[in-house]
Each structure stands twice: as structure tokens, then as C-alpha cells.
Coordinates of C-alpha atoms in Angstrom, one line a residue:
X1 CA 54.2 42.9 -125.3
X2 CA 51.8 45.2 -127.3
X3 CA 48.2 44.9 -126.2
X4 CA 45.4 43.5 -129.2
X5 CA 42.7 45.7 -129.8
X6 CA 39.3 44.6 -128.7
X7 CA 38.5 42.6 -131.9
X8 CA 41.9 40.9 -132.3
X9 CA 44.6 38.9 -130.8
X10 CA 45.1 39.7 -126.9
X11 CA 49.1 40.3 -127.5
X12 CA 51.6 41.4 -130.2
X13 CA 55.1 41.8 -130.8
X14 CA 54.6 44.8 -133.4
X15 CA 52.0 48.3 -134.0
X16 CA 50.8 49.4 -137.0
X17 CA 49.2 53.1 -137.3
X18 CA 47.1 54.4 -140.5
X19 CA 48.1 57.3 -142.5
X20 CA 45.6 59.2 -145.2
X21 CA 46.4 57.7 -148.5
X22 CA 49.3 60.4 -150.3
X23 CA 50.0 62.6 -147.6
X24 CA 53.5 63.6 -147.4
X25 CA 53.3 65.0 -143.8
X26 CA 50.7 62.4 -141.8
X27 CA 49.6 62.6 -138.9
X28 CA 50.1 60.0 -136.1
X29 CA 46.7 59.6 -133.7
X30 CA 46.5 55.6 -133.2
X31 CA 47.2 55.0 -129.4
X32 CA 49.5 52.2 -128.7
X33 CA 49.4 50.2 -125.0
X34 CA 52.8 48.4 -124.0
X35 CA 53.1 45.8 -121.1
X36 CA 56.2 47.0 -119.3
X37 CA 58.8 44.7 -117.7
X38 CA 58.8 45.6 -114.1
X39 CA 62.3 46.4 -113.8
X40 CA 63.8 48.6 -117.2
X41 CA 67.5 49.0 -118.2
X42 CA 69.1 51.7 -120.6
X43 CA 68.5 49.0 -123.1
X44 CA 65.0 49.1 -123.3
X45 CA 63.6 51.1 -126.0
X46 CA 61.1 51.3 -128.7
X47 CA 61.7 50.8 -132.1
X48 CA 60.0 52.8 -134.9
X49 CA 59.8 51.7 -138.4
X50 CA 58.4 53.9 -141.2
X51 CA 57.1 51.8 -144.6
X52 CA 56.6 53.5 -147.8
X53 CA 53.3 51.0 -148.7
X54 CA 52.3 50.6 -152.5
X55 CA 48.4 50.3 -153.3
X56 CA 49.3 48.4 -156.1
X57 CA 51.2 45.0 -156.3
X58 CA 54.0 44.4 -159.4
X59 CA 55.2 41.8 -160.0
X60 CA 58.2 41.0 -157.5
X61 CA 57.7 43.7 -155.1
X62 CA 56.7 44.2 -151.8
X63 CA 53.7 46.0 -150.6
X64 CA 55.3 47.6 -147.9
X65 CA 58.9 48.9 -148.6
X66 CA 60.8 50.1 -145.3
X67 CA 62.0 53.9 -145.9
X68 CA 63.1 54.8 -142.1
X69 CA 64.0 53.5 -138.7
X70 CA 64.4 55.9 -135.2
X71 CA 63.7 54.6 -131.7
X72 CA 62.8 56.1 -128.1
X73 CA 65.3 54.7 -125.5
X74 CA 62.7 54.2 -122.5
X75 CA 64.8 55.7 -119.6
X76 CA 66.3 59.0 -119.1
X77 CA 68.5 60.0 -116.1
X78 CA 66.8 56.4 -114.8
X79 CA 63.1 57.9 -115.0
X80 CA 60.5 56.7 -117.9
X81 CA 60.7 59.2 -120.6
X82 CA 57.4 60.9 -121.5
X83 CA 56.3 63.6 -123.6
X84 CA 56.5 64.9 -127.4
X85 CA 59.3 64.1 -129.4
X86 CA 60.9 65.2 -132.5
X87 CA 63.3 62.5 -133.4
X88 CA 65.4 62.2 -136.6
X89 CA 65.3 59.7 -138.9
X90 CA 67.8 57.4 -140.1
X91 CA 67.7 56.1 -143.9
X92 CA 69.8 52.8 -142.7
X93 CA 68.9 50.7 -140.3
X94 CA 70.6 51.2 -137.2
X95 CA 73.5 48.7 -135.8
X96 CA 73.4 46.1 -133.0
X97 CA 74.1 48.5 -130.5
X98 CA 71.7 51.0 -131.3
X99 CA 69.7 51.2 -127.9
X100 CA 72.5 52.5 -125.8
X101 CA 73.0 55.5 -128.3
X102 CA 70.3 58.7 -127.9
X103 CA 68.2 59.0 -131.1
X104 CA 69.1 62.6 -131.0
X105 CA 73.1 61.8 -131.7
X106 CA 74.0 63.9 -135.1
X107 CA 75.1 60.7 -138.0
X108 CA 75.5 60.7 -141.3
X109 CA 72.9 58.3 -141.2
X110 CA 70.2 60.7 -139.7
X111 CA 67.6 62.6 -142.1
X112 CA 65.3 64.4 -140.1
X113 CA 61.5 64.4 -141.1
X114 CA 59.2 66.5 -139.5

């Protein structure tokens, strides 16, 4: 459950942050609140997906286009994870079983952005 912010919908099931129109390395600063299940598992994670988004509409297209995936398993060592990360990107997006592996596992998959 992601919180609303005060002039929307109380919940959500997904976040959205802005970036500055044609900046190749943006910045992240939107703050993001998550109702946590009381009890977590080594399957609980968040997912992050990155969206190349057009400003102009043709004809059969999509605005948004996605361009990345990566994800933040929630527990380490059975303590929350906190901190600043650097985690790699991956072009594809990731199998089923993608929340019991470590982002930080070297794939073919993985291009890392920084």
C-alpha cells in the first residue's frame, strides 16, 4: 500500500517521481510512504520501473515506453534494509522469481546506470 498525497487518493498500488524534461542523469527527490505488512519475508521487495516518456503522441505509440526494471529486496540478514543504493539496471524484465535473487547478482541482463 503506497500512501496518496494530500490532494489525491488516500492509497495506491504504484509511485511515480518527476524528472527535468531531457536530462540524461536525473535526479530522484519525490519521497515515497509504504504501509508495511507487520510481519516481512525474503520475498518482499520493491519494484522499480524506469519509463522512457514521449512529450509527443504518434500515432500508435505509447506515451510512456518502459526502458528498465531493478528492485530492493526489503530484508537483509532478517533486518529492514535502509540507506543509499546503487543498483544495476536490467534492460529485460526480470522473471517470476526475481525477489529471492539480490539486485546486485552480475547477469547478462544487468546494465548499470548511474
Amino acid at each position: 500500500v503506497i500512501f496518496g498525497k494530500s490532494s489525491c487518493a488516500d492509497f495506491y498500488k504504484e509511485a511515480y517521481t518527476a524528472v527535468v524534461y531531457h536530462n540524461r542523469s536525473p535526479d530522484f527527490h519525490d519521497e515515497v510512504k509504504i504501509k508495511l505488512p507487520a510481519s516481512l519475508s525474503d520475498h518482499h521487495h520493491i519494484l522499480f520501473t524506469f519509463y522512457h516518456v514521449s512529450c509527443q503522441q504518434k500515432q500508435n505509440t505509447p506515451l510512456e515506453t518502459p526502458v528498465g526494471y531493478t528492485w530492493i529486496p526489503m530484508l537483509q540478514n532478517g533486518r529492514l534494509r535502509t540507506g543509499h543504493f546503487c543498483l544495476p539496471v536490467s534492460l529485460e524484465k526480470p522473471p517470476q522469481s526475481y525477489s529471492v535473487l539480490s539486485p546486485d547478482v552480475r547477469s547478462d541482463i544487468f546494465a548499470c546506470y548511474f
